[in-house]
């Protein structure tokens, strides 16, 4: 009877020990979280960069830049005519 009891307790201890090893430690959970946050940040950075590049190359942006350049040149020309 003692042998069966000892075997049962041993099996229970092994089962609990095995389950405890399957659960990640706090350090592993933080490392995983850090990796996930880094992946999200990298993805967001890439998407933001792509969006700004597309916006910079859009027709609206190009036309706006050209309009401001033209207006600047007109103002510059009028100021030079005024002061000369």
PDB file of C-alpha atoms in Angstrom:
ATOM      1  CA  UNK A   1       0.000   0.000   0.000  1.00  0.00           C
ATOM      2  CA  UNK A   2       2.828   2.390   0.830  1.00  0.00           C
ATOM      3  CA  UNK A   3       4.386   1.690  -2.576  1.00  0.00           C
ATOM      4  CA  UNK A   4       1.162   2.613  -4.378  1.00  0.00           C
ATOM      5  CA  UNK A   5       0.813   5.739  -2.288  1.00  0.00           C
ATOM      6  CA  UNK A   6       4.429   6.724  -2.957  1.00  0.00           C
ATOM      7  CA  UNK A   7       3.975   6.107  -6.704  1.00  0.00           C
ATOM      8  CA  UNK A   8       0.777   8.185  -6.738  1.00  0.00           C
ATOM      9  CA  UNK A   9       2.460  11.070  -4.895  1.00  0.00           C
ATOM     10  CA  UNK A  10       5.443  10.879  -7.265  1.00  0.00           C
ATOM     11  CA  UNK A  11       3.152  11.015 -10.307  1.00  0.00           C
ATOM     12  CA  UNK A  12       1.301  13.987  -8.814  1.00  0.00           C
ATOM     13  CA  UNK A  13       4.566  15.840  -8.151  1.00  0.00           C
ATOM     14  CA  UNK A  14       5.783  15.167 -11.708  1.00  0.00           C
ATOM     15  CA  UNK A  15       2.472  16.354 -13.170  1.00  0.00           C
ATOM     16  CA  UNK A  16       2.548  19.590 -11.149  1.00  0.00           C
ATOM     17  CA  UNK A  17       6.208  20.166 -12.004  1.00  0.00           C
ATOM     18  CA  UNK A  18       5.553  19.627 -15.726  1.00  0.00           C
ATOM     19  CA  UNK A  19       2.620  22.058 -15.701  1.00  0.00           C
ATOM     20  CA  UNK A  20       4.707  24.639 -13.892  1.00  0.00           C
ATOM     21  CA  UNK A  21       7.410  24.432 -16.561  1.00  0.00           C
ATOM     22  CA  UNK A  22       4.891  25.021 -19.372  1.00  0.00           C
ATOM     23  CA  UNK A  23       3.830  28.383 -17.958  1.00  0.00           C
ATOM     24  CA  UNK A  24       6.129  31.233 -19.020  1.00  0.00           C
ATOM     25  CA  UNK A  25       7.946  33.100 -16.315  1.00  0.00           C
ATOM     26  CA  UNK A  26       7.363  36.789 -15.693  1.00  0.00           C
ATOM     27  CA  UNK A  27      10.642  37.559 -17.442  1.00  0.00           C
ATOM     28  CA  UNK A  28       9.563  35.557 -20.499  1.00  0.00           C
ATOM     29  CA  UNK A  29       6.193  37.319 -20.535  1.00  0.00           C
ATOM     30  CA  UNK A  30       7.902  40.735 -20.440  1.00  0.00           C
ATOM     31  CA  UNK A  31      10.291  39.694 -23.204  1.00  0.00           C
ATOM     32  CA  UNK A  32       7.367  38.554 -25.341  1.00  0.00           C
ATOM     33  CA  UNK A  33       5.509  41.786 -24.602  1.00  0.00           C
ATOM     34  CA  UNK A  34       8.585  43.827 -25.511  1.00  0.00           C
ATOM     35  CA  UNK A  35       8.877  41.972 -28.808  1.00  0.00           C
ATOM     36  CA  UNK A  36       5.208  42.540 -29.587  1.00  0.00           C
ATOM     37  CA  UNK A  37       5.446  46.260 -28.810  1.00  0.00           C
ATOM     38  CA  UNK A  38       8.575  46.565 -30.959  1.00  0.00           C
ATOM     39  CA  UNK A  39       6.840  44.795 -33.862  1.00  0.00           C
ATOM     40  CA  UNK A  40       3.824  47.088 -33.562  1.00  0.00           C
ATOM     41  CA  UNK A  41       6.043  50.179 -33.407  1.00  0.00           C
ATOM     42  CA  UNK A  42       8.085  49.055 -36.417  1.00  0.00           C
ATOM     43  CA  UNK A  43       4.908  48.361 -38.382  1.00  0.00           C
ATOM     44  CA  UNK A  44       3.430  51.726 -37.428  1.00  0.00           C
ATOM     45  CA  UNK A  45       6.670  53.479 -38.359  1.00  0.00           C
ATOM     46  CA  UNK A  46       6.715  51.831 -41.774  1.00  0.00           C
ATOM     47  CA  UNK A  47       3.054  52.632 -42.453  1.00  0.00           C
ATOM     48  CA  UNK A  48       3.519  56.250 -41.377  1.00  0.00           C
ATOM     49  CA  UNK A  49       6.599  56.622 -43.554  1.00  0.00           C
ATOM     50  CA  UNK A  50       4.774  55.151 -46.551  1.00  0.00           C
ATOM     51  CA  UNK A  51       1.776  57.414 -45.987  1.00  0.00           C
ATOM     52  CA  UNK A  52       3.920  60.557 -45.822  1.00  0.00           C
ATOM     53  CA  UNK A  53       5.800  59.518 -48.963  1.00  0.00           C
ATOM     54  CA  UNK A  54       2.515  58.991 -50.809  1.00  0.00           C
ATOM     55  CA  UNK A  55       1.182  62.293 -49.530  1.00  0.00           C
ATOM     56  CA  UNK A  56       4.360  64.085 -50.585  1.00  0.00           C
ATOM     57  CA  UNK A  57       4.054  62.676 -54.112  1.00  0.00           C
ATOM     58  CA  UNK A  58       0.315  63.336 -54.476  1.00  0.00           C
ATOM     59  CA  UNK A  59      -1.031  65.787 -57.038  1.00  0.00           C
ATOM     60  CA  UNK A  60      -2.467  67.992 -54.319  1.00  0.00           C
ATOM     61  CA  UNK A  61       0.890  68.305 -52.569  1.00  0.00           C
ATOM     62  CA  UNK A  62       2.749  69.011 -55.794  1.00  0.00           C
ATOM     63  CA  UNK A  63       0.229  71.631 -56.907  1.00  0.00           C
ATOM     64  CA  UNK A  64       0.271  73.253 -53.476  1.00  0.00           C
ATOM     65  CA  UNK A  65       4.071  73.413 -53.436  1.00  0.00           C
ATOM     66  CA  UNK A  66       4.099  74.917 -56.930  1.00  0.00           C
ATOM     67  CA  UNK A  67       1.438  77.475 -55.983  1.00  0.00           C
ATOM     68  CA  UNK A  68       3.383  78.558 -52.901  1.00  0.00           C
ATOM     69  CA  UNK A  69       6.579  78.795 -54.954  1.00  0.00           C
ATOM     70  CA  UNK A  70       4.825  80.954 -57.521  1.00  0.00           C
ATOM     71  CA  UNK A  71       3.337  83.198 -54.835  1.00  0.00           C
ATOM     72  CA  UNK A  72       6.727  83.535 -53.164  1.00  0.00           C
ATOM     73  CA  UNK A  73       8.349  84.524 -56.451  1.00  0.00           C
ATOM     74  CA  UNK A  74       5.603  87.083 -57.128  1.00  0.00           C
ATOM     75  CA  UNK A  75       6.017  88.639 -53.677  1.00  0.00           C
ATOM     76  CA  UNK A  76       9.780  88.625 -54.053  1.00  0.00           C
ATOM     77  CA  UNK A  77       9.527  90.284 -57.465  1.00  0.00           C
ATOM     78  CA  UNK A  78       7.107  92.969 -56.202  1.00  0.00           C
ATOM     79  CA  UNK A  79       9.342  93.703 -53.224  1.00  0.00           C
ATOM     80  CA  UNK A  80      12.381  94.067 -55.461  1.00  0.00           C
ATOM     81  CA  UNK A  81      10.419  96.412 -57.755  1.00  0.00           C
ATOM     82  CA  UNK A  82       9.208  98.429 -54.781  1.00  0.00           C
ATOM     83  CA  UNK A  83      12.636  98.891 -53.220  1.00  0.00           C
ATOM     84  CA  UNK A  84      14.467  99.587 -56.480  1.00  0.00           C
TER      85      UNK A  84
END
